[in-house]
Amino acid sequence: MKKLIKNGVIVTATDTYKADILIEDETIMQIGENLQEIGAEVVDAKGHYVFPGAIDPHTHLDMPFGGTVTKDDFETGTKAAAFGGTTTIVDFCLTTKGKSLSSAVETWHQKSKNKAVIDYGFHLQIVESSDAVLAEIPKMVEEEGITSLKVFMAYKNQFQADDETLYKTLLAAKELGALVMVHAENGDVIDYLVKDALAKGNTDPIYHALTRPPEAEAEATGRAATLTGLAGSQLYVVHVSCADAAKKIAEARSQGIDIWGETCPQYLVLDQTYLEKPDFEGAKYVWSPPLREKWNQDHLWNALKTGQLQTLGSDQCSFDFVGQKDLGKGDFSKIPNGGPLIEDRVSILFSEGVKKGRISLNQFVEITSTRAAKLFGLYPKKGTIAVGADADLVIYDGNVERTLSAKTHHMAVDYNPFEGMKITGEPISVLSRGNFIIKDKQFVGEAGQGNFIKRAKYGETLEKRPTMI
């Protein structure tokens, strides 16, 4: 059935204007003033913004870690994402040394099959640079449409790859048109600091932060940038948490290195003191990189405003406080790393960014949707509001005030890291390819209606946009 969204204020990365949107067959067919269409379902967006569906380029759903598995899977995680205004995610497919990339991808297809309520793609982890792995990468990019490759520089003896693997991955990505992503922390130094802290009897959650200092993140970020420049390749640094790392990215960009930076909402509004909460409450805030001293927040906001950081991921990786996080009681290194962040990502940026004058409305759309679409081969089908684009749309109330809480969120976990935070703004209705997922703040979608997206190569478009009507 055709849908006609009327009277809303359309906001893209470049424009803000009042117009109607006609949707047919999952696609935006027409944009204009006072549109009429007999037989179409009319949706009145008066007084609200209409944003392109947000894209979360950084999620970990149904992911094994530290002897347990993330609480949110592809059904609960994508449902929560939709409530938050996100219509596409790109999840991380983890691999194992000695096993084929294809087997890992098949595992993630099985995890997501008949579960996702919104569209999704995969990043592929590269943990070793064996001849077999390097020989398989072209198939992943060309046939599977997995056009981004993740290398961990941390989590020694678990996920961490060596510099040779990173460099060979950068060379392969340059040739194939893929984007390399790095978790940038010096895993060898962190491993030493963790062991040293435990040997001294320092076991509380705060030592997670103290053994992963900002210098370790900055060093790895700079090293990855240097190797990218040496390879003539392209790099995306995930979850930048501190000023030192953001400065390394800015310096590399000024030298002409093709490097991009992502931060996350938790680093913009929470700080290291949260890990000091008594009664082991600090474990709720254990993720990597850790929360930093509060002064870093101003630098991260400025980096977003000036374009030195370009995207906002959630790094969704949720574990219950009771029954999962408490695996690390008496040993902070055994606390499962990650938090429930997928649902509140967009609204926190709107409330703390747009409403407080730190960024503009158009920058908000660029950061939450358009830039990720362009970097990860989804544009222009995703990431904008234009004729020919997928009808991924969010009708957003920019004035409603509300309080974030585990009592009202839709993630499967028993806590919310932003508990009690008062924000302004909320998605009212969310459409994925023209179908309501959220309608008047109620879930009306169904598991399995999300599609796996084979993405375009780095720097290429997913599909040429047709001529404007």
Coordinates of C-alpha atoms in Angstrom, one line a residue:
M1 CA 0.0 0.0 0.0
K2 CA 1.2 3.5 -0.8
K3 CA 1.9 5.8 2.0
L4 CA 1.9 9.6 2.1
I5 CA 3.8 11.4 4.9
K6 CA 2.5 14.9 5.1
N7 CA 3.3 18.2 6.8
G8 CA 6.7 17.1 8.3
V9 CA 9.9 19.0 8.3
I10 CA 12.4 16.9 6.2
V11 CA 16.0 17.0 7.4
T12 CA 18.9 15.6 5.5
A13 CA 22.6 16.2 5.9
T14 CA 22.4 19.2 3.6
D15 CA 18.8 20.5 3.7
T16 CA 15.9 21.3 6.0
Y17 CA 12.5 22.0 4.4
K18 CA 8.8 21.3 4.7
A19 CA 7.4 18.8 2.2
D20 CA 5.4 15.6 1.7
I21 CA 6.8 12.2 0.9
L22 CA 5.1 9.6 -1.3
I23 CA 6.1 6.0 -0.7
E24 CA 5.4 3.1 -3.0
D25 CA 7.0 -0.4 -3.2
E26 CA 9.4 0.3 -0.3
T27 CA 10.8 3.3 -2.1
I28 CA 10.5 7.1 -2.0
M29 CA 8.6 7.9 -5.2
Q30 CA 8.0 11.6 -4.9
I31 CA 8.8 14.6 -2.6
G32 CA 7.0 17.8 -2.9
E33 CA 4.5 20.3 -1.4
N34 CA 0.8 19.4 -1.1
L35 CA 1.1 16.0 -2.6
Q36 CA -2.1 14.1 -3.2
E37 CA -2.5 10.4 -3.8
I38 CA -5.8 8.5 -3.9
G39 CA -5.7 5.3 -1.9
A40 CA -2.5 6.1 0.0
E41 CA -2.3 5.8 3.7
V42 CA -1.8 9.3 5.0
V43 CA 0.6 9.8 7.9
D44 CA 0.4 13.3 9.5
A45 CA 3.9 14.4 10.6
K46 CA 2.8 17.9 11.5
G47 CA 5.1 19.5 14.1
H48 CA 7.6 16.7 13.7
Y49 CA 10.9 16.2 11.9
V50 CA 11.3 13.5 9.3
F51 CA 14.8 12.1 9.3
P52 CA 16.4 9.4 7.1
G53 CA 16.6 6.2 9.1
A54 CA 19.7 6.2 11.3
I55 CA 22.5 3.7 10.5
D56 CA 24.4 2.1 13.4
P57 CA 27.8 1.0 12.0
H58 CA 28.9 -0.7 15.1
T59 CA 26.9 -3.5 16.9
H60 CA 27.6 -6.8 18.5
L61 CA 24.5 -9.0 18.6
D62 CA 24.5 -12.6 19.7
M63 CA 28.2 -12.4 20.3
P64 CA 30.2 -14.7 22.5
F65 CA 32.6 -13.0 24.9
G66 CA 34.3 -13.9 28.1
G67 CA 32.5 -17.2 28.6
T68 CA 29.1 -15.8 27.9
V69 CA 27.0 -14.4 25.1
T70 CA 25.6 -10.9 24.6
K71 CA 22.0 -10.7 25.9
D72 CA 20.5 -9.0 22.9
D73 CA 20.3 -11.1 19.7
F74 CA 19.3 -10.0 16.2
E75 CA 15.6 -9.9 17.2
T76 CA 15.7 -8.0 20.5
G77 CA 18.7 -5.9 19.4
T78 CA 17.2 -4.7 16.1
K79 CA 13.8 -4.1 17.8
A80 CA 15.5 -1.9 20.3
A81 CA 17.4 -0.2 17.5
A82 CA 14.1 0.6 15.7
F83 CA 12.6 2.1 18.8
G84 CA 15.6 4.4 18.8
G85 CA 15.2 5.5 15.2
T86 CA 17.8 3.2 13.6
T87 CA 16.8 1.3 10.5
T88 CA 20.0 -0.3 9.4
I89 CA 22.9 -1.8 11.5
V90 CA 26.2 -3.3 10.5
D91 CA 27.2 -6.1 12.9
F92 CA 30.6 -7.6 13.5
C93 CA 31.1 -11.2 12.3
L94 CA 33.9 -12.7 14.4
T95 CA 36.3 -15.3 13.0
T96 CA 38.6 -18.0 14.5
K97 CA 42.2 -18.7 13.7
G98 CA 42.5 -21.8 11.5
K99 CA 38.9 -21.7 10.3
S100 CA 37.6 -20.3 7.0
L101 CA 36.0 -16.9 6.7
S102 CA 33.1 -18.5 4.9
S103 CA 32.3 -20.6 7.9
A104 CA 32.3 -17.5 10.1
V105 CA 30.0 -15.6 7.8
E106 CA 27.6 -18.6 7.6
T107 CA 27.5 -18.7 11.4
W108 CA 26.4 -15.0 11.5
H109 CA 23.8 -15.6 8.8
Q110 CA 22.4 -18.3 11.0
K111 CA 22.4 -16.0 14.0
S112 CA 20.4 -13.4 12.1
K113 CA 18.2 -15.5 9.9
N114 CA 14.5 -14.8 10.5
K115 CA 15.3 -12.6 13.4
A116 CA 16.2 -9.0 12.3
V117 CA 13.3 -6.5 12.2
I118 CA 15.4 -4.0 10.2
D119 CA 18.0 -4.2 7.5
Y120 CA 21.6 -5.3 8.3
G121 CA 25.0 -6.0 7.0
F122 CA 28.2 -7.5 8.3
H123 CA 31.8 -6.4 9.0
L124 CA 34.3 -9.3 8.9
Q125 CA 37.0 -9.7 11.4
I126 CA 40.5 -10.6 10.2
V127 CA 42.5 -12.3 13.0
E128 CA 45.4 -13.7 11.0
S129 CA 47.0 -13.1 7.6
S130 CA 47.5 -16.7 6.5
D131 CA 47.5 -17.5 2.8
A132 CA 44.1 -19.2 3.1
V133 CA 42.6 -16.1 4.8
L134 CA 44.0 -13.7 2.3
A135 CA 42.8 -15.9 -0.6
E136 CA 39.3 -15.8 0.8
I137 CA 38.9 -12.0 1.3
P138 CA 38.2 -11.3 -2.4
K139 CA 35.2 -13.6 -2.3
M140 CA 33.9 -11.9 0.8
V141 CA 34.1 -8.5 -0.8
E142 CA 33.0 -9.4 -4.3
E143 CA 30.3 -12.0 -3.7
E144 CA 29.2 -11.6 -0.2
G145 CA 29.0 -7.8 -0.3
I146 CA 31.0 -7.6 3.0
T147 CA 33.1 -4.6 2.2
S148 CA 34.6 -3.8 5.6
L149 CA 37.3 -5.7 7.5
K150 CA 37.9 -5.4 11.2
V151 CA 41.2 -5.9 12.9
F152 CA 41.6 -5.8 16.7
M153 CA 44.7 -4.3 18.1
A154 CA 43.7 -5.3 21.6
Y155 CA 42.4 -8.3 23.6
K156 CA 45.6 -10.3 23.6
N157 CA 45.2 -14.1 23.2
Q158 CA 41.6 -13.6 22.2
F159 CA 40.9 -11.2 19.3
Q160 CA 44.2 -9.3 18.9
A161 CA 46.0 -9.5 15.5
D162 CA 49.6 -8.5 14.9
D163 CA 50.8 -5.6 12.9
E164 CA 51.7 -7.8 9.9
T165 CA 48.1 -8.9 9.8
L166 CA 46.9 -5.3 9.9
Y167 CA 49.3 -4.2 7.2
K168 CA 48.4 -7.1 4.9
T169 CA 44.7 -6.4 5.4
L170 CA 45.2 -2.8 4.5
L171 CA 47.0 -3.8 1.3
A172 CA 44.2 -6.3 0.4
A173 CA 41.6 -3.7 1.2
K174 CA 43.3 -1.1 -1.1
E175 CA 43.2 -3.6 -4.0
L176 CA 39.7 -4.8 -3.4
G177 CA 37.9 -1.6 -2.4
A178 CA 37.2 -2.5 1.2
L179 CA 37.4 -0.3 4.3
V180 CA 39.6 -1.5 7.2
M181 CA 38.4 -0.9 10.7
V182 CA 40.5 -1.0 13.8
H183 CA 39.9 -1.4 17.5
A184 CA 42.8 0.8 18.4
E185 CA 44.4 0.0 21.8
N186 CA 47.9 -1.3 22.5
G187 CA 46.9 -4.8 23.6
D188 CA 50.4 -5.9 24.6
V189 CA 50.8 -3.0 27.0
I190 CA 47.3 -3.4 28.4
D191 CA 47.9 -7.1 29.0
Y192 CA 50.9 -6.2 31.1
L193 CA 49.1 -3.5 33.0
V194 CA 46.2 -5.8 33.8
K195 CA 48.4 -8.6 35.1
D196 CA 50.3 -6.1 37.2
A197 CA 47.1 -4.6 38.7
L198 CA 45.8 -8.0 39.6
A199 CA 49.1 -9.1 41.1
K200 CA 48.9 -6.1 43.4
G201 CA 45.4 -7.0 44.5
N202 CA 43.6 -4.3 42.5
T203 CA 40.5 -6.0 41.4
D204 CA 37.7 -3.4 41.3
P205 CA 36.0 -2.3 38.1
I206 CA 37.8 1.1 38.1
Y207 CA 41.0 -0.8 37.3
H208 CA 39.5 -1.7 33.9
A209 CA 39.9 2.0 33.1
L210 CA 43.2 2.5 34.9
T211 CA 44.9 -0.4 33.0
R212 CA 43.6 0.8 29.6
P213 CA 45.0 4.4 29.6
P214 CA 44.3 6.9 26.9
E215 CA 48.0 6.8 25.9
A216 CA 47.5 3.1 24.8
E217 CA 44.5 4.1 22.6
A218 CA 46.4 7.1 21.1
E219 CA 49.5 5.1 20.4
A220 CA 47.5 2.3 18.6
T221 CA 45.5 4.9 16.7
G222 CA 48.7 6.7 15.5
R223 CA 50.3 3.3 14.6
A224 CA 47.3 2.2 12.5
A225 CA 47.2 5.6 10.8
T226 CA 50.9 5.3 9.9
L227 CA 50.4 1.8 8.5
T228 CA 47.4 3.0 6.5
G229 CA 49.5 5.8 4.9
L230 CA 52.3 3.4 4.2
A231 CA 49.9 1.0 2.5
G232 CA 48.0 3.8 0.7
S233 CA 44.8 2.3 2.0
Q234 CA 41.8 3.5 3.9
L235 CA 41.0 3.2 7.6
Y236 CA 38.0 3.6 10.0
V237 CA 38.8 3.9 13.7
V238 CA 36.0 2.6 15.9
H239 CA 34.8 3.9 19.3
V240 CA 37.2 6.8 19.7
S241 CA 37.0 7.6 23.4
C242 CA 39.6 10.3 24.2
A243 CA 41.1 13.5 23.0
D244 CA 44.5 12.0 22.4
A245 CA 43.2 9.5 19.9
A246 CA 41.0 12.0 18.2
K247 CA 44.0 14.3 17.7
K248 CA 45.9 11.4 16.1
I249 CA 43.1 11.0 13.5
A250 CA 43.0 14.8 12.9
E251 CA 46.8 14.8 12.4
A252 CA 46.7 11.9 10.0
R253 CA 43.9 13.5 8.0
S254 CA 45.9 16.7 7.7
Q255 CA 48.7 14.6 6.1
G256 CA 46.3 13.3 3.5
I257 CA 45.8 9.8 5.0
D258 CA 42.4 8.4 4.2
I259 CA 41.2 7.9 7.8
W260 CA 37.8 8.3 9.5
G261 CA 36.8 8.3 13.1
E262 CA 33.8 7.1 15.1
T263 CA 32.8 7.9 18.6
C264 CA 29.9 6.6 20.7
P265 CA 27.3 8.3 22.9
Q266 CA 28.7 6.9 26.1
Y267 CA 31.9 8.8 25.6
L268 CA 30.0 12.0 25.1
V269 CA 28.0 11.9 28.3
L270 CA 29.5 9.5 30.8
D271 CA 33.0 9.5 32.4
Q272 CA 35.5 7.4 34.3
T273 CA 33.9 8.1 37.7
Y274 CA 31.0 5.8 36.8
L275 CA 33.4 2.8 37.2
E276 CA 33.9 3.9 40.8
K277 CA 30.3 3.3 41.8
P278 CA 30.1 1.1 45.0
D279 CA 28.7 -2.4 45.4
F280 CA 30.2 -3.5 42.0
E281 CA 27.9 -1.1 40.2
G282 CA 30.9 0.2 38.3
A283 CA 30.9 -3.1 36.3
K284 CA 27.9 -1.8 34.4
Y285 CA 30.2 0.6 32.7
V286 CA 33.0 -1.7 31.8
W287 CA 33.6 -1.7 28.0
S288 CA 36.6 -1.0 25.9
P289 CA 38.0 1.5 25.4
P290 CA 36.9 2.6 28.9
L291 CA 35.2 5.7 29.9
R292 CA 37.6 8.6 30.2
E293 CA 38.1 11.7 32.4
K294 CA 35.2 14.1 31.8
W295 CA 37.3 16.8 30.2
N296 CA 37.7 14.6 27.1
Q297 CA 34.0 15.1 26.3
D298 CA 34.4 18.7 25.2
H299 CA 37.1 17.6 22.7
L300 CA 35.0 14.8 21.3
W301 CA 32.0 17.1 20.8
N302 CA 34.2 19.7 19.1
A303 CA 35.7 16.9 16.9
L304 CA 32.2 16.0 15.8
K305 CA 31.3 19.6 15.1
T306 CA 34.4 20.3 13.0
G307 CA 34.3 17.0 11.2
Q308 CA 37.4 15.5 12.7
L309 CA 35.2 12.7 13.9
Q310 CA 32.5 11.7 11.4
T311 CA 30.2 9.1 12.8
L312 CA 28.4 7.8 15.9
G313 CA 28.2 4.1 16.5
S314 CA 26.7 2.5 19.6
D315 CA 29.2 -0.4 20.1
Q316 CA 26.1 -2.3 21.4
C317 CA 27.3 -5.3 23.3
S318 CA 24.9 -6.0 26.1
F319 CA 25.3 -8.2 29.2
D320 CA 23.0 -8.4 32.2
F321 CA 24.4 -6.9 35.4
V322 CA 23.2 -9.9 37.4
G323 CA 24.4 -13.2 36.0
Q324 CA 26.9 -11.9 33.4
K325 CA 28.7 -8.7 34.5
D326 CA 29.1 -10.3 38.0
L327 CA 31.3 -13.0 36.5
G328 CA 34.1 -10.4 37.2
K329 CA 33.5 -10.0 40.9
G330 CA 37.0 -10.2 42.5
D331 CA 38.7 -9.8 39.1
F332 CA 37.8 -6.9 36.9
S333 CA 39.5 -8.6 33.8
K334 CA 36.7 -11.1 33.8
I335 CA 33.8 -8.6 33.6
P336 CA 32.3 -9.1 30.1
N337 CA 33.1 -5.9 28.1
G338 CA 30.2 -4.0 26.6
G339 CA 27.0 -2.2 27.3
P340 CA 23.4 -1.8 26.1
L341 CA 23.6 1.3 23.9
I342 CA 21.8 0.6 20.6
E343 CA 18.5 2.2 21.6
D344 CA 19.5 5.6 23.0
R345 CA 22.3 6.5 20.6
V346 CA 20.3 8.7 18.3
S347 CA 18.3 10.5 20.9
I348 CA 21.3 11.3 23.1
L349 CA 23.0 12.9 20.1
F350 CA 19.9 14.9 19.3
S351 CA 19.3 16.0 23.0
E352 CA 22.9 16.7 24.0
G353 CA 24.0 17.8 20.5
V354 CA 21.3 19.6 18.6
K355 CA 19.2 20.9 21.5
K356 CA 22.2 22.2 23.4
G357 CA 23.7 23.9 20.3
R358 CA 26.8 21.7 19.9
I359 CA 25.9 20.5 16.4
S360 CA 23.3 21.5 13.8
L361 CA 20.3 19.5 12.7
N362 CA 22.0 18.7 9.4
Q363 CA 25.2 17.6 11.2
F364 CA 23.0 15.3 13.4
V365 CA 21.7 13.5 10.2
E366 CA 25.2 13.4 8.7
I367 CA 26.7 11.9 11.9
T368 CA 23.9 9.4 12.6
S369 CA 23.1 8.3 9.1
T370 CA 24.5 9.8 5.9
R371 CA 28.3 9.5 6.5
A372 CA 28.0 5.9 7.6
A373 CA 25.9 5.1 4.5
K374 CA 28.6 6.6 2.3
L375 CA 31.5 4.9 4.1
F376 CA 29.9 1.5 4.3
G377 CA 28.5 1.2 0.8
L378 CA 24.8 1.8 1.6
Y379 CA 24.4 5.2 0.0
P380 CA 22.1 6.5 -1.7
K381 CA 19.7 3.6 -1.0
K382 CA 20.2 4.4 2.7
G383 CA 21.3 7.5 4.6
T384 CA 19.2 10.2 2.9
I385 CA 15.7 11.2 1.9
A386 CA 15.5 11.4 -1.9
V387 CA 13.5 10.0 -4.8
G388 CA 14.7 6.4 -5.4
A389 CA 16.1 5.9 -1.9
D390 CA 14.7 3.2 0.4
A391 CA 11.8 4.6 2.4
D392 CA 13.8 4.3 5.7
L393 CA 12.3 7.2 7.7
V394 CA 11.9 8.4 11.2
I395 CA 9.2 10.7 12.3
Y396 CA 10.7 12.5 15.3
D397 CA 9.3 14.6 18.1
G398 CA 12.0 17.1 18.8
N399 CA 10.3 18.7 21.9
V400 CA 9.1 15.9 24.1
E401 CA 11.0 15.5 27.4
R402 CA 11.6 12.0 28.8
T403 CA 13.9 10.1 31.2
L404 CA 16.0 7.1 30.1
S405 CA 15.5 4.0 32.1
A406 CA 15.7 0.2 32.1
K407 CA 12.0 0.2 33.0
T408 CA 11.1 1.7 29.7
H409 CA 13.8 0.6 27.2
H410 CA 13.3 -2.3 24.8
M411 CA 16.7 -4.0 25.1
A412 CA 16.8 -7.4 26.8
V413 CA 19.1 -6.4 29.6
D414 CA 18.5 -5.6 33.3
Y415 CA 20.1 -2.1 33.4
N416 CA 20.5 1.0 31.3
P417 CA 23.8 2.9 31.5
F418 CA 22.0 6.2 31.1
E419 CA 19.5 5.5 33.9
G420 CA 17.8 8.6 35.1
M421 CA 19.2 10.8 32.3
K422 CA 16.7 13.5 31.2
I423 CA 16.7 14.1 27.4
T424 CA 14.6 15.9 24.8
G425 CA 13.4 14.1 21.7
E426 CA 11.9 10.8 20.8
P427 CA 11.1 8.8 17.6
I428 CA 7.3 8.5 17.2
S429 CA 7.1 6.3 14.1
V430 CA 9.9 4.4 12.2
L431 CA 9.6 3.0 8.7
S432 CA 12.0 0.5 7.1
R433 CA 11.6 0.2 3.3
G434 CA 8.2 1.8 3.6
N435 CA 6.9 -0.6 6.3
F436 CA 6.1 0.6 9.8
I437 CA 8.3 -1.0 12.4
I438 CA 7.3 1.5 15.1
K439 CA 4.0 3.3 14.8
D440 CA 2.9 5.9 17.3
K441 CA 5.6 4.5 19.7
Q442 CA 4.3 0.9 19.4
F443 CA 6.1 -2.0 17.8
V444 CA 4.2 -3.2 14.7
G445 CA 7.0 -5.0 12.9
E446 CA 7.9 -8.7 12.9
A447 CA 11.0 -10.8 13.3
G448 CA 12.7 -11.6 10.0
Q449 CA 11.4 -8.7 7.9
G450 CA 14.9 -7.1 7.9
N451 CA 17.0 -7.9 4.8
F452 CA 20.7 -8.7 4.7
I453 CA 22.4 -6.0 2.6
K454 CA 25.2 -6.8 0.2
R455 CA 27.1 -3.5 0.4
A456 CA 28.9 -1.6 -2.3
K457 CA 32.7 -1.2 -2.2
Y458 CA 34.4 1.7 -0.5
G459 CA 33.8 4.9 -2.4
E460 CA 31.1 3.4 -4.6
T461 CA 27.3 3.8 -4.5
L462 CA 25.0 1.0 -3.7
E463 CA 22.7 1.8 -6.6
K464 CA 22.4 4.8 -8.9
R465 CA 19.6 7.1 -7.9
P466 CA 17.0 7.7 -10.6
T467 CA 16.1 11.1 -11.9
M468 CA 14.1 13.2 -9.6
I469 CA 10.4 13.3 -10.4

